[in-house]
């Protein structure tokens, strides 16, 4: 199929439109997106019926988003559930099941499962995936680590893959060892980040400080699992914000989960968020696994749902993304490496207003993972024409009926049926 030169009558989300974009009855007017050489050349308000143009598609109001970032996944663990026996409920039970599964891991096994995950991500319209990789030993690089580096190369140009070392905090207790770990991560390449598992069961402020200092010394960005629990005294997030200020950290730190904020007294949680807003921290919320793993007791209906304070974070200007987390492993039996599913879950559990026009940016703002997130309003013009067209959804119900999509990569259809848009 020929790449279109123009996408007429596209419905873009409000957050992606330039200031002063015209509205009709309080709703942004449709857009005319001109494409050239795989990039978006311009975005203008559609001003009326276009001249018939053999290279133009008429989207007739179809919802359009830029390609997605899936900011937090575990490709190394994906699709391991079918070969497991009984898994105890909750986060710590899932960790035990995962440890027992390690006997099955080989480079070929990890490669096959992770590549399947990337294929699914590619098909749903994702352009950027960040995966954590379990890292258990201080002196041995885990076998999945070089496999991810290989996959990052194999998928370059289609899906940008970043990899994070998921190292339990006690391995950073010794400052020299923390630095050795950071150097190993740094040697992997610019797509690698230093990470850690920060939880009240392994809490050590000294180890967290060593982790952040080592990252700073190696000029690495950081991505942590933080306070993935409902223990109100979990202090990972507030301590991270404080240490970053004390050491003048210059990179970006992603804090994933931060469920404990939902269990803390409100004034304390909001004070922590105020400190986070002043730090180079991005929050990534993982609603599916929070629902499945928090307050999990066999035979008892969960009461506390574990989602962090997403509205209060956004209100303070803290960059916040939703992501998939675990897919078909002991942590989460569901999942499809489609971040739109994460937003669908969040829309319900957090009662999000306006998922399409506002909160969809929590799936698309890859710049929020970067060192210096853009302060200017995001724009499509000039970007790669990586676009997702939701052919059966409308803005009121989105992301319901969002499974059927047309995906464009650099202006060309890679997935879905674009026939209805073609000029007749
Ligand atoms: Zn995770």
mmCIF file with all atom_site columns, C-alpha atoms and ligand atoms in Angstrom, residues 72-74 77 132 166 225 228 257 286 289 325-326, ligand 1:
data_model
loop_
_atom_site.group_PDB
_atom_site.id
_atom_site.type_symbol
_atom_site.label_atom_id
_atom_site.label_alt_id
_atom_site.label_comp_id
_atom_site.label_asym_id
_atom_site.label_entity_id
_atom_site.label_seq_id
_atom_site.pdbx_PDB_ins_code
_atom_site.Cartn_x
_atom_site.Cartn_y
_atom_site.Cartn_z
_atom_site.occupancy
_atom_site.B_iso_or_equiv
_atom_site.pdbx_formal_charge
_atom_site.auth_seq_id
_atom_site.auth_comp_id
_atom_site.auth_asym_id
_atom_site.auth_atom_id
_atom_site.pdbx_PDB_model_num
ATOM   1  C  CA  . UNK A 1 72  ? 7.962  -0.520  32.461 1.00 0.00 ? 72  UNK A CA  1
ATOM   2  C  CA  . UNK A 1 73  ? 7.911  -4.155  31.359 1.00 0.00 ? 73  UNK A CA  1
ATOM   3  C  CA  . UNK A 1 74  ? 9.649  -7.412  32.289 1.00 0.00 ? 74  UNK A CA  1
ATOM   4  C  CA  . UNK A 1 77  ? 9.878  -13.032 32.719 1.00 0.00 ? 77  UNK A CA  1
ATOM   5  C  CA  . UNK A 1 132 ? 13.659 -4.513  33.642 1.00 0.00 ? 132 UNK A CA  1
ATOM   6  C  CA  . UNK A 1 166 ? 16.643 -4.947  38.516 1.00 0.00 ? 166 UNK A CA  1
ATOM   7  C  CA  . UNK A 1 225 ? 10.830 -0.320  41.756 1.00 0.00 ? 225 UNK A CA  1
ATOM   8  C  CA  . UNK A 1 228 ? 5.453  -1.523  45.760 1.00 0.00 ? 228 UNK A CA  1
ATOM   9  C  CA  . UNK A 1 257 ? 4.760  1.710   41.474 1.00 0.00 ? 257 UNK A CA  1
ATOM   10 C  CA  . UNK A 1 286 ? 1.416  -0.019  36.848 1.00 0.00 ? 286 UNK A CA  1
ATOM   11 C  CA  . UNK A 1 289 ? -0.130 -5.525  38.696 1.00 0.00 ? 289 UNK A CA  1
ATOM   12 C  CA  . UNK A 1 325 ? 4.560  -4.257  33.808 1.00 0.00 ? 325 UNK A CA  1
ATOM   13 C  CA  . UNK A 1 326 ? 4.314  -8.077  33.932 1.00 0.00 ? 326 UNK A CA  1
HETATM 14 ZN ZN1 . LIG B 2 .   ? 7.993  -4.186  37.512 1.00 0.00 ? 1   LIG B ZN1 1
#
